[in-house]
XYZ file of C-alpha atoms in Angstrom:
323
model
C 85.206 -12.624 -0.895
C 85.331 -15.582 -3.231
C 87.954 -15.292 -5.905
C 88.769 -17.181 -9.087
C 91.909 -18.224 -7.278
C 89.815 -20.089 -4.733
C 89.190 -22.885 -7.191
C 92.943 -23.254 -7.782
C 93.864 -23.550 -4.099
C 95.113 -26.869 -2.761
C 93.575 -28.570 0.307
C 96.822 -27.897 2.201
C 96.752 -24.168 1.381
C 93.089 -23.933 2.354
C 93.722 -25.642 5.692
C 96.920 -23.694 6.338
C 95.323 -20.304 5.611
C 92.298 -21.033 7.816
C 94.406 -22.398 10.702
C 96.905 -19.512 10.452
C 94.127 -16.910 10.462
C 92.497 -18.477 13.520
C 95.736 -18.611 15.532
C 96.840 -15.112 14.482
C 93.439 -13.595 15.237
C 93.265 -15.211 18.679
C 96.841 -14.257 19.573
C 96.350 -10.662 18.415
C 93.534 -10.011 20.908
C 95.741 -11.006 23.850
C 98.861 -9.233 22.578
C 96.970 -5.970 21.974
C 95.344 -6.242 25.403
C 98.789 -6.740 26.984
C 100.173 -3.659 25.198
C 97.164 -1.475 26.049
C 97.401 -2.402 29.732
C 100.739 -0.528 29.749
C 100.265 1.918 26.855
C 96.764 3.354 26.470
C 97.238 5.179 23.137
C 95.388 2.726 20.890
C 95.301 4.984 17.804
C 99.073 5.399 17.853
C 99.430 1.630 18.206
C 97.237 1.073 15.138
C 99.223 3.698 13.190
C 102.489 1.929 14.059
C 101.029 -1.422 12.969
C 99.954 -0.032 9.597
C 103.279 1.778 9.134
C 105.212 -1.423 9.888
C 103.056 -3.321 7.374
C 103.591 -0.765 4.597
C 107.350 -0.525 5.168
C 107.842 -4.287 5.287
C 105.983 -4.818 2.006
C 107.810 -1.886 0.357
C 111.270 -3.143 1.345
C 110.263 -6.691 0.418
C 109.378 -5.415 -3.040
C 112.632 -3.441 -3.388
C 114.687 -6.492 -2.385
C 112.717 -8.771 -4.698
C 111.029 -10.904 -2.021
C 107.472 -9.855 -2.913
C 105.805 -9.171 -6.253
C 103.768 -5.996 -6.165
C 102.245 -4.062 -9.030
C 102.551 -0.287 -9.160
C 99.900 1.585 -7.199
C 96.800 2.063 -9.338
C 94.961 5.268 -8.416
C 91.646 3.959 -9.753
C 91.956 0.916 -7.493
C 93.102 3.097 -4.590
C 90.033 5.324 -5.010
C 87.813 2.235 -5.057
C 89.416 0.842 -1.910
C 89.497 4.120 0.067
C 86.022 3.853 1.680
C 86.673 0.187 2.489
C 89.966 1.106 4.160
C 88.351 3.890 6.217
C 85.661 1.565 7.576
C 88.184 -1.208 8.183
C 90.441 1.052 10.224
C 87.518 2.589 12.112
C 86.522 -0.949 13.082
C 90.032 -1.810 14.304
C 90.498 1.556 16.042
C 87.296 1.237 18.080
C 88.074 -2.431 18.793
C 91.468 -1.462 20.235
C 89.906 1.379 22.236
C 87.320 -1.002 23.710
C 90.022 -3.447 24.866
C 91.263 -0.785 27.295
C 88.073 -1.091 29.345
C 86.458 -4.416 28.424
C 87.740 -7.850 29.455
C 88.513 -10.295 26.646
C 85.530 -12.698 27.070
C 83.049 -9.790 26.957
C 84.893 -8.150 24.050
C 84.560 -11.329 21.983
C 80.911 -11.734 23.009
C 80.103 -8.203 21.809
C 81.991 -8.729 18.541
C 79.771 -11.748 17.883
C 76.929 -9.251 17.380
C 78.370 -8.495 13.924
C 76.277 -11.167 12.105
C 73.126 -9.698 13.682
C 74.087 -6.221 12.495
C 74.889 -7.595 9.031
C 71.498 -9.324 8.812
C 69.690 -6.146 9.854
C 71.664 -4.106 7.308
C 70.905 -6.701 4.625
C 67.186 -6.670 5.432
C 66.958 -2.885 5.100
C 69.007 -2.931 1.893
C 66.483 -5.265 0.250
C 68.133 -8.651 0.658
C 65.035 -10.120 2.273
C 64.683 -12.323 5.317
C 67.429 -14.844 6.126
C 66.600 -18.492 6.987
C 64.883 -18.921 10.353
C 67.833 -20.817 11.896
C 70.241 -18.033 10.965
C 67.910 -15.416 12.453
C 67.340 -17.372 15.674
C 71.046 -18.089 16.147
C 72.062 -14.418 15.943
C 69.224 -13.444 18.307
C 70.438 -16.194 20.673
C 73.931 -14.692 20.469
C 72.601 -11.199 21.264
C 70.614 -12.472 24.256
C 73.803 -14.060 25.567
C 75.597 -10.699 25.382
C 72.831 -8.981 27.382
C 72.830 -11.668 30.102
C 76.639 -11.657 30.284
C 76.702 -7.852 30.555
C 74.265 -7.959 33.505
C 76.743 -10.165 35.346
C 79.847 -8.189 34.372
C 81.132 -6.555 37.565
C 83.811 -4.733 35.571
C 81.196 -3.107 33.295
C 82.705 -0.104 31.522
C 80.176 2.015 29.598
C 82.828 3.656 27.416
C 84.473 0.325 26.632
C 81.139 -1.273 25.708
C 80.288 1.746 23.537
C 83.623 1.462 21.709
C 83.050 -2.260 21.097
C 79.539 -1.623 19.733
C 80.885 1.105 17.442
C 83.481 -1.396 16.243
C 80.625 -3.796 15.387
C 78.875 -1.001 13.472
C 81.946 -0.092 11.412
C 82.775 -3.746 10.759
C 79.241 -4.204 9.451
C 79.573 -1.175 7.174
C 82.915 -2.502 5.968
C 81.430 -5.916 5.135
C 78.405 -4.417 3.377
C 80.623 -2.100 1.336
C 83.003 -4.887 0.328
C 80.139 -7.098 -0.811
C 78.421 -4.347 -2.798
C 81.541 -2.893 -4.407
C 83.566 -6.038 -5.031
C 86.478 -3.722 -4.268
C 88.908 -6.485 -3.351
C 88.410 -8.654 -6.439
C 91.539 -9.449 -8.407
C 94.068 -8.437 -5.756
C 96.525 -10.678 -3.912
C 96.686 -10.727 -0.117
C 99.950 -8.740 -0.144
C 98.485 -6.119 -2.499
C 95.415 -5.753 -0.290
C 97.653 -5.253 2.740
C 99.732 -2.633 0.942
C 96.740 -0.635 -0.322
C 95.131 -0.800 3.107
C 98.340 0.426 4.731
C 99.022 3.411 2.442
C 95.372 4.478 2.443
C 95.137 4.163 6.222
C 98.176 6.177 7.243
C 96.987 9.710 6.253
C 93.622 9.042 7.940
C 95.268 7.696 11.120
C 97.905 10.450 11.302
C 95.168 13.075 11.055
C 93.243 11.390 13.885
C 96.127 11.077 16.348
C 97.030 14.748 15.777
C 93.430 16.027 15.852
C 92.642 14.126 19.066
C 95.804 15.373 20.778
C 97.173 11.853 21.202
C 100.320 12.862 19.302
C 103.041 13.934 20.234
C 102.504 12.857 23.877
C 101.968 9.259 22.757
C 105.368 9.261 21.029
C 107.263 10.588 24.043
C 105.522 8.032 26.277
C 106.365 5.279 23.807
C 110.064 6.229 23.900
C 109.938 6.260 27.683
C 108.226 2.860 27.831
C 110.751 1.431 25.341
C 113.315 1.350 28.163
C 111.406 -1.656 29.511
C 112.527 -4.825 27.738
C 109.223 -6.567 28.529
C 107.157 -3.778 26.991
C 109.478 -3.562 23.975
C 109.112 -7.288 23.287
C 105.297 -7.102 23.564
C 105.200 -4.026 21.302
C 107.344 -5.692 18.630
C 105.130 -8.780 18.871
C 102.103 -6.538 18.356
C 103.612 -4.954 15.237
C 104.657 -8.317 13.795
C 101.331 -9.962 14.606
C 99.491 -7.011 13.034
C 101.234 -7.869 9.766
C 100.649 -11.610 10.191
C 96.960 -11.111 11.031
C 96.299 -8.891 8.017
C 98.124 -11.295 5.703
C 96.369 -14.426 6.985
C 92.968 -12.684 6.969
C 93.303 -11.562 3.356
C 94.825 -14.929 2.349
C 91.977 -16.842 3.995
C 89.493 -14.503 2.283
C 91.003 -15.252 -1.130
C 91.686 -18.986 -0.730
C 88.628 -20.162 1.222
C 84.880 -19.780 1.107
C 83.023 -17.428 3.410
C 81.732 -20.435 5.361
C 85.255 -21.589 6.251
C 86.283 -18.146 7.458
C 83.085 -17.768 9.498
C 83.601 -21.107 11.263
C 87.259 -20.253 11.938
C 86.080 -17.003 13.533
C 83.638 -18.845 15.800
C 86.187 -21.480 16.866
C 88.743 -18.747 17.511
C 86.168 -16.958 19.654
C 85.515 -20.073 21.728
C 89.239 -20.469 22.431
C 89.753 -16.776 23.176
C 86.763 -16.661 25.543
C 88.082 -19.652 27.494
C 91.645 -18.313 27.720
C 90.330 -14.841 28.544
C 89.152 -16.044 31.951
C 92.663 -17.058 33.002
C 95.013 -14.723 31.089
C 95.679 -11.002 31.748
C 93.059 -10.762 34.528
C 90.150 -8.329 34.574
C 87.434 -11.003 34.749
C 85.326 -11.351 37.904
C 83.381 -14.574 37.537
C 79.625 -14.354 38.147
C 76.902 -16.907 37.334
C 75.084 -14.467 35.024
C 78.302 -13.558 33.225
C 79.321 -17.172 32.624
C 75.781 -18.197 31.610
C 75.558 -15.327 29.147
C 78.935 -16.150 27.607
C 77.951 -19.816 27.224
C 74.699 -18.794 25.497
C 76.611 -16.322 23.313
C 79.168 -18.977 22.300
C 76.435 -21.546 21.632
C 74.706 -18.973 19.427
C 77.925 -18.530 17.466
C 78.289 -22.281 16.921
C 74.603 -22.530 15.960
C 75.095 -19.679 13.486
C 77.970 -21.564 11.822
C 75.839 -24.712 11.581
C 72.928 -22.729 10.109
C 75.242 -21.171 7.495
C 76.578 -24.643 6.695
C 73.038 -25.908 6.098
C 72.331 -22.846 3.934
C 75.506 -23.532 1.974
C 74.343 -27.080 1.202
C 70.812 -26.134 0.165
C 71.493 -23.057 -1.961
C 73.741 -22.437 -4.983
C 77.153 -21.069 -4.109
C 76.512 -17.583 -5.448
C 73.368 -17.253 -3.351
C 75.358 -17.359 -0.136
C 76.451 -14.016 1.222
C 80.184 -13.807 1.849
C 79.903 -10.757 4.040
C 81.168 -12.619 7.085
C 84.393 -13.642 5.392
C 86.276 -10.651 6.760
C 85.042 -10.898 10.375
C 87.837 -11.256 12.999
């Protein structure tokens, strides 16, 4: 969301935050996919990522490397629903990566603007500009065509990805309506998100029976140097991604973050055909992905035109957290 600090940001910081978020977001998809190909317990992986984030910030504060205010329970209460939806989004996204190849995963995640527009319409925000509406419909049509040509179609994986879109939409709507993240630094947002997430995630991995088997398997897998390196990369990149996402949210406008997300998606889709396998090329699949990507670029252009024509405050910044 836009912040008073946005106006104080330098061009270098704006560019750096946007570029860093794009690279981190793209890398994270491939690193998580690589981990989940060997270790299927996605909820435990997310718990470890949040735990690593919280511990790093805590020790950074103790050693004087980061400035962090004391935990405010009023702010924590305000951020709790946002954190639950955020983690539900990430949890279902990770679960979907176990059964969905990367190009199709990114194509499905591009349905988020459509879901946001539908949610906005029913919440009384009115109809969006015609170009915005057509671009998100174009994106959705691309997903359907691509799915028809996906030989590796996994119903559970697709369902998890669609649930991730739903929870991401709820997260964006809630953030916009509550203004819950106003006045917090990127590090503070990460810390609140981490401490609020952990009880919720620990309950889930115990209730679903994932723990303690996931821990014993993790210790067994840790004997492999390759897996250990990928896991550590996943934990580190989880911290980097959260930091760059929140930094980009604070420093830049929603438009910048949206365009970064689209460009990241184009790169990830292209690399997804050649890295980590799992993609059987079919004319329908490729055509659908091209249409989906074109819809994403068109959406960014339409939002840019909207940004020019309307006052700044009239532009929704709900997409600023999309990844």
